């Protein structure tokens, strides 16, 4: 073996080996050599071994993932066997100098155990182990290869569910906002960042994208957008909507009309946070009739008021008196996703800059793979004065685009994402759920808590850009329609906030409308990332996902549970647990709820074990081969911006 490796070899050693071979019939002897090699030199070593064993029948056992490609074999642990038939009359000669050259001046050490087994008419050389030092799971980072991650998981022997965050605090890109320093009362209503567009060129300027997505800017009002881009907003007017699809469904919210900066309890004795409304349904045609009649009534009331005698004036309202607001109806969540029904409307929105469009390559929501109504599709809102969109953050903290069609105005309130937990505490104090409840902040409560509030008017043709995580609430000042949708700019701030809300939703057992693990893998497969912060966050999410999947697989196999492979099909949606609404990625725990109707239900790991500790009656489906995930993980690398731009120009 020393001769094979290019090491000094003496005649005495050769005689000893021959004597050992002749003294054993079916026994085996272990020969150990150390080869120093580069990653790229490993293939040459095996080529030389193949030459040495030339002309023989070879069978390889490549471990659980098959034989790795030559470019990734450095540091990979796997097993293989070379089964040999009867030796030929003569073997090709091996040049020991060539093998010696391979072993000189190389950087890594590789252990090869060759076991020689002799049987009648057959020889077998088994390469039983090739391994580097196993890295502890706690030391694994995004710098490691997928093979190293898998190897660390197999050696960790984690008991119970693997619980680690998909986020790493060290990667945070949130702006530092000092909340300890008291803000003077006059500065608790800061000016809203606004941009006035004068031309189409202004709208497509990269500066606009940078300004809107700046983490320090909670909200941006873009004035004159419709005019500069020559958007035909008349396509979204009530008249056009009725002509296009009069019987289209409209969700209606019945509310009490109140001043925008007030929110009274049902008794009218005090201001409060809960903002309840009842839900019903109607059609575009019927709501259009209500909207028009409401406008006519208002004109009539205004006319009657003007005819009153000069001396008679309505007494100013007493804040302490019980308000008696009238009942109004707000037409909300009108789905404009159908490209056949709403073709002219959707085509008009293609005039917008790419980062504002419903779909674009750098929009994470375009990589979900299926429709999420109101997020990666357009929704319409039909309003009368006083119609309220209660306080909220967008689903998974995504950005949103809102255009006022007119003819009336809307009043907006917005708070930076940094203060969402303080607002959450107010909701808890007033007995309303922050994530799923309906609430309208009392401004005095926010000011007393040192929380600045942006307050501004959105006029017809104005576009409001809500940045990632911004808390906001809106009230119609006049009769108007609005269109809105969500956008997920592929930047580090948006991605971090989306994952943070994904994990918070899991804690609160609230469904994340955006399946962030599913989206992260899709982005890694299809998008070239040039921003280092964004790359590190996505790579870490993939790392945690692989660790979770591999550890779960090992536990299932150890428990004797069969895992059935069933690949995904085109446009197949992401899956959620039937009980707790958490996203279920790759490994699905499936039960049959109704055998006659063949109804199958997906569960997460925890809920499946809660249903059946031994997983009896549970089928485990695997949607991705581990090799596929490993390949995606390894090929997802940071791309040089200069190189990316050069390729884009070719």
Tab-separated table of N, CA and C in Angstrom, residues 478-564:
chain	number	residue	atom	x	y	z
A	478	UNK	N	-64.352	61.260	2.153
A	478	UNK	CA	-65.448	61.447	1.207
A	478	UNK	C	-65.853	60.137	0.568
A	479	UNK	N	-66.592	60.233	-0.532
A	479	UNK	CA	-67.006	59.041	-1.272
A	479	UNK	C	-65.876	58.687	-2.241
A	480	UNK	N	-65.375	57.501	-2.135
A	480	UNK	CA	-64.222	57.144	-2.966
A	480	UNK	C	-64.083	55.631	-3.087
A	481	UNK	N	-63.277	55.231	-4.053
A	481	UNK	CA	-62.846	53.844	-4.198
A	481	UNK	C	-61.332	53.796	-4.054
A	482	UNK	N	-60.825	52.690	-3.549
A	482	UNK	CA	-59.379	52.473	-3.440
A	482	UNK	C	-59.037	51.091	-3.982
A	483	UNK	N	-57.846	50.968	-4.544
A	483	UNK	CA	-57.325	49.658	-4.918
A	483	UNK	C	-56.032	49.429	-4.148
A	484	UNK	N	-55.768	48.165	-3.795
A	484	UNK	CA	-54.584	47.869	-2.978
A	484	UNK	C	-54.125	46.437	-3.200
A	485	UNK	N	-52.850	46.210	-2.920
A	485	UNK	CA	-52.247	44.873	-2.954
A	485	UNK	C	-50.946	44.929	-2.164
A	486	UNK	N	-50.352	43.770	-1.956
A	486	UNK	CA	-49.095	43.706	-1.204
A	486	UNK	C	-47.905	43.493	-2.128
A	487	UNK	N	-46.743	43.895	-1.637
A	487	UNK	CA	-45.488	43.733	-2.363
A	487	UNK	C	-44.426	43.269	-1.371
A	488	UNK	N	-43.561	42.365	-1.819
A	488	UNK	CA	-42.466	41.887	-0.969
A	488	UNK	C	-41.122	42.173	-1.593
A	489	UNK	N	-40.621	43.414	-1.473
A	489	UNK	CA	-39.302	43.724	-2.052
A	489	UNK	C	-38.247	42.778	-1.504
A	490	UNK	N	-37.397	42.300	-2.377
A	490	UNK	CA	-36.386	41.324	-1.969
A	490	UNK	C	-35.201	42.046	-1.343
A	491	UNK	N	-35.438	42.593	-0.134
A	491	UNK	CA	-34.357	43.236	0.611
A	491	UNK	C	-34.319	42.687	2.030
A	492	UNK	N	-33.248	42.956	2.732
A	492	UNK	CA	-33.012	42.344	4.041
A	492	UNK	C	-34.038	42.782	5.080
A	493	UNK	N	-34.441	44.045	5.052
A	493	UNK	CA	-35.398	44.559	6.044
A	493	UNK	C	-36.750	43.872	5.887
A	494	UNK	N	-37.243	43.805	4.646
A	494	UNK	CA	-38.515	43.130	4.403
A	494	UNK	C	-38.451	41.655	4.783
A	495	UNK	N	-37.373	40.982	4.405
A	495	UNK	CA	-37.260	39.549	4.677
A	495	UNK	C	-37.190	39.283	6.175
A	496	UNK	N	-36.435	40.092	6.897
A	496	UNK	CA	-36.318	39.905	8.342
A	496	UNK	C	-37.669	40.072	9.029
A	497	UNK	N	-38.395	41.133	8.679
A	497	UNK	CA	-39.685	41.374	9.328
A	497	UNK	C	-40.714	40.304	8.967
A	498	UNK	N	-40.644	39.805	7.741
A	498	UNK	CA	-41.568	38.745	7.331
A	498	UNK	C	-41.326	37.471	8.131
A	499	UNK	N	-40.053	37.118	8.335
A	499	UNK	CA	-39.732	35.923	9.123
A	499	UNK	C	-40.058	36.121	10.599
A	500	UNK	N	-39.826	37.325	11.110
A	500	UNK	CA	-40.169	37.600	12.508
A	500	UNK	C	-41.656	37.393	12.747
A	501	UNK	N	-42.496	37.918	11.852
A	501	UNK	CA	-43.936	37.744	12.030
A	501	UNK	C	-44.345	36.296	11.803
A	502	UNK	N	-43.650	35.601	10.910
A	502	UNK	CA	-43.891	34.174	10.685
A	502	UNK	C	-43.717	33.401	11.994
A	503	UNK	N	-42.659	33.697	12.730
A	503	UNK	CA	-42.399	32.982	13.981
A	503	UNK	C	-43.337	33.452	15.091
A	504	UNK	N	-43.680	34.737	15.104
A	504	UNK	CA	-44.610	35.243	16.122
A	504	UNK	C	-46.003	34.654	15.899
A	505	UNK	N	-46.403	34.517	14.643
A	505	UNK	CA	-47.691	33.897	14.336
A	505	UNK	C	-47.749	32.466	14.852
A	506	UNK	N	-46.630	31.752	14.736
A	506	UNK	CA	-46.596	30.376	15.227
A	506	UNK	C	-46.782	30.341	16.739
A	507	UNK	N	-46.157	31.278	17.433
A	507	UNK	CA	-46.312	31.358	18.889
A	507	UNK	C	-47.771	31.631	19.252
A	508	UNK	N	-48.406	32.533	18.506
A	508	UNK	CA	-49.793	32.931	18.797
A	508	UNK	C	-50.813	32.021	18.120
A	509	UNK	N	-50.325	30.986	17.417
A	509	UNK	CA	-51.188	30.042	16.703
A	509	UNK	C	-52.112	30.752	15.705
A	510	UNK	N	-51.506	31.662	14.961
A	510	UNK	CA	-52.200	32.384	13.894
A	510	UNK	C	-51.556	32.000	12.569
A	511	UNK	N	-52.361	31.760	11.575
A	511	UNK	CA	-51.842	31.332	10.279
A	511	UNK	C	-51.046	32.443	9.600
A	512	UNK	N	-49.845	32.106	9.124
A	512	UNK	CA	-49.062	33.027	8.302
A	512	UNK	C	-49.553	32.891	6.867
A	513	UNK	N	-50.200	33.933	6.382
A	513	UNK	CA	-50.775	33.866	5.039
A	513	UNK	C	-49.692	33.616	3.990
A	514	UNK	N	-48.493	34.125	4.260
A	514	UNK	CA	-47.367	33.876	3.356
A	514	UNK	C	-46.542	32.715	3.908
A	515	UNK	N	-46.437	31.602	3.184
A	515	UNK	CA	-45.643	30.450	3.651
A	515	UNK	C	-44.153	30.735	3.469
A	516	UNK	N	-43.526	31.310	4.480
A	516	UNK	CA	-42.181	31.869	4.330
A	516	UNK	C	-41.103	30.827	4.036
A	517	UNK	N	-41.222	29.619	4.561
A	517	UNK	CA	-40.207	28.595	4.283
A	517	UNK	C	-40.308	28.174	2.818
A	518	UNK	N	-41.513	27.958	2.383
A	518	UNK	CA	-41.776	27.616	0.981
A	518	UNK	C	-41.246	28.714	0.048
A	519	UNK	N	-41.532	29.970	0.378
A	519	UNK	CA	-41.083	31.101	-0.441
A	519	UNK	C	-39.561	31.201	-0.454
A	520	UNK	N	-38.941	30.988	0.705
A	520	UNK	CA	-37.479	31.100	0.797
A	520	UNK	C	-36.790	30.097	-0.120
A	521	UNK	N	-37.278	28.868	-0.151
A	521	UNK	CA	-36.686	27.853	-1.035
A	521	UNK	C	-36.920	28.211	-2.501
A	522	UNK	N	-38.102	28.724	-2.817
A	522	UNK	CA	-38.379	29.118	-4.201
A	522	UNK	C	-37.480	30.268	-4.650
A	523	UNK	N	-37.271	31.227	-3.759
A	523	UNK	CA	-36.385	32.351	-4.075
A	523	UNK	C	-34.962	31.847	-4.301
A	524	UNK	N	-34.512	30.932	-3.443
A	524	UNK	CA	-33.149	30.397	-3.569
A	524	UNK	C	-32.958	29.671	-4.898
A	525	UNK	N	-34.006	29.050	-5.409
A	525	UNK	CA	-33.902	28.316	-6.672
A	525	UNK	C	-33.853	29.245	-7.886
A	526	UNK	N	-34.525	30.390	-7.783
A	526	UNK	CA	-34.771	31.171	-9.001
A	526	UNK	C	-34.139	32.554	-9.047
A	527	UNK	N	-33.731	33.107	-7.918
A	527	UNK	CA	-33.262	34.494	-7.893
A	527	UNK	C	-31.780	34.569	-7.543
A	528	UNK	N	-31.070	35.453	-8.216
A	528	UNK	CA	-29.675	35.736	-7.900
A	528	UNK	C	-29.640	36.909	-6.918
A	529	UNK	N	-29.148	36.667	-5.719
A	529	UNK	CA	-29.115	37.696	-4.680
A	529	UNK	C	-27.765	38.406	-4.706
A	530	UNK	N	-27.816	39.729	-4.773
A	530	UNK	CA	-26.578	40.515	-4.803
A	530	UNK	C	-26.330	41.268	-3.501
A	531	UNK	N	-27.349	41.344	-2.636
A	531	UNK	CA	-27.190	42.035	-1.354
A	531	UNK	C	-26.748	41.044	-0.284
A	532	UNK	N	-25.653	41.351	0.389
A	532	UNK	CA	-25.071	40.397	1.337
A	532	UNK	C	-25.990	40.126	2.523
A	533	UNK	N	-26.615	41.161	3.088
A	533	UNK	CA	-27.491	40.969	4.246
A	533	UNK	C	-28.682	40.081	3.898
A	534	UNK	N	-29.286	40.338	2.753
A	534	UNK	CA	-30.419	39.520	2.313
A	534	UNK	C	-29.985	38.082	2.088
A	535	UNK	N	-28.846	37.909	1.442
A	535	UNK	CA	-28.331	36.562	1.184
A	535	UNK	C	-28.118	35.787	2.479
A	536	UNK	N	-27.479	36.407	3.462
A	536	UNK	CA	-27.174	35.711	4.713
A	536	UNK	C	-28.450	35.275	5.427
A	537	UNK	N	-29.476	36.122	5.411
A	537	UNK	CA	-30.732	35.771	6.081
A	537	UNK	C	-31.423	34.599	5.399
A	538	UNK	N	-31.494	34.642	4.073
A	538	UNK	CA	-32.148	33.554	3.344
A	538	UNK	C	-31.356	32.261	3.504
A	539	UNK	N	-30.041	32.351	3.401
A	539	UNK	CA	-29.189	31.164	3.540
A	539	UNK	C	-29.363	30.543	4.925
A	540	UNK	N	-29.454	31.381	5.957
A	540	UNK	CA	-29.634	30.856	7.315
A	540	UNK	C	-30.995	30.181	7.456
A	541	UNK	N	-32.009	30.741	6.824
A	541	UNK	CA	-33.337	30.115	6.853
A	541	UNK	C	-33.291	28.740	6.197
A	542	UNK	N	-32.611	28.630	5.063
A	542	UNK	CA	-32.471	27.334	4.389
A	542	UNK	C	-31.698	26.355	5.263
A	543	UNK	N	-30.665	26.853	5.917
A	543	UNK	CA	-29.863	26.015	6.821
A	543	UNK	C	-30.734	25.436	7.922
A	544	UNK	N	-31.518	26.286	8.570
A	544	UNK	CA	-32.383	25.821	9.657
A	544	UNK	C	-33.441	24.851	9.146
A	545	UNK	N	-33.914	25.101	7.945
A	545	UNK	CA	-34.913	24.217	7.345
A	545	UNK	C	-34.335	22.829	7.098
A	546	UNK	N	-33.124	22.767	6.546
A	546	UNK	CA	-32.472	21.472	6.304
A	546	UNK	C	-32.238	20.741	7.621
A	547	UNK	N	-31.771	21.452	8.626
A	547	UNK	CA	-31.525	20.830	9.929
A	547	UNK	C	-32.815	20.244	10.491
A	548	UNK	N	-33.881	21.016	10.410
A	548	UNK	CA	-35.171	20.558	10.934
A	548	UNK	C	-35.650	19.306	10.201
A	549	UNK	N	-35.540	19.318	8.875
A	549	UNK	CA	-36.010	18.186	8.073
A	549	UNK	C	-35.170	16.942	8.333
A	550	UNK	N	-33.841	17.083	8.342
A	550	UNK	CA	-32.970	15.921	8.511
A	550	UNK	C	-33.139	15.291	9.886
A	551	UNK	N	-33.213	16.109	10.913
A	551	UNK	CA	-33.386	15.579	12.270
A	551	UNK	C	-34.731	14.870	12.390
A	552	UNK	N	-35.766	15.456	11.793
A	552	UNK	CA	-37.076	14.819	11.832
A	552	UNK	C	-37.059	13.496	11.068
A	553	UNK	N	-36.389	13.464	9.924
A	553	UNK	CA	-36.291	12.229	9.142
A	553	UNK	C	-35.595	11.133	9.945
A	554	UNK	N	-34.480	11.502	10.565
A	554	UNK	CA	-33.725	10.515	11.337
A	554	UNK	C	-34.566	9.953	12.474
A	555	UNK	N	-35.336	10.809	13.126
A	555	UNK	CA	-36.180	10.355	14.228
A	555	UNK	C	-37.284	9.431	13.731
A	556	UNK	N	-37.857	9.753	12.583
A	556	UNK	CA	-38.909	8.904	12.021
A	556	UNK	C	-38.357	7.540	11.615
A	557	UNK	N	-37.208	7.539	10.972
A	557	UNK	CA	-36.583	6.280	10.553
A	557	UNK	C	-36.210	5.437	11.764
A	558	UNK	N	-35.662	6.094	12.789
A	558	UNK	CA	-35.279	5.370	14.006
A	558	UNK	C	-36.492	4.742	14.679
A	559	UNK	N	-37.645	5.396	14.537
A	559	UNK	CA	-38.871	4.872	15.135
A	559	UNK	C	-39.548	3.839	14.240
A	560	UNK	N	-38.940	3.557	13.090
A	560	UNK	CA	-39.497	2.554	12.190
A	560	UNK	C	-40.625	3.059	11.320
A	561	UNK	N	-40.750	4.385	11.201
A	561	UNK	CA	-41.833	4.960	10.397
A	561	UNK	C	-41.400	5.102	8.946
A	562	UNK	N	-42.214	4.602	8.045
A	562	UNK	CA	-41.901	4.680	6.625
A	562	UNK	C	-42.185	6.080	6.102
A	563	UNK	N	-41.295	6.581	5.259
A	563	UNK	CA	-41.467	7.890	4.629
A	563	UNK	C	-41.692	7.665	3.140
A	564	UNK	N	-42.827	8.132	2.636
A	564	UNK	CA	-43.191	7.918	1.235
A	564	UNK	C	-42.932	9.184	0.423
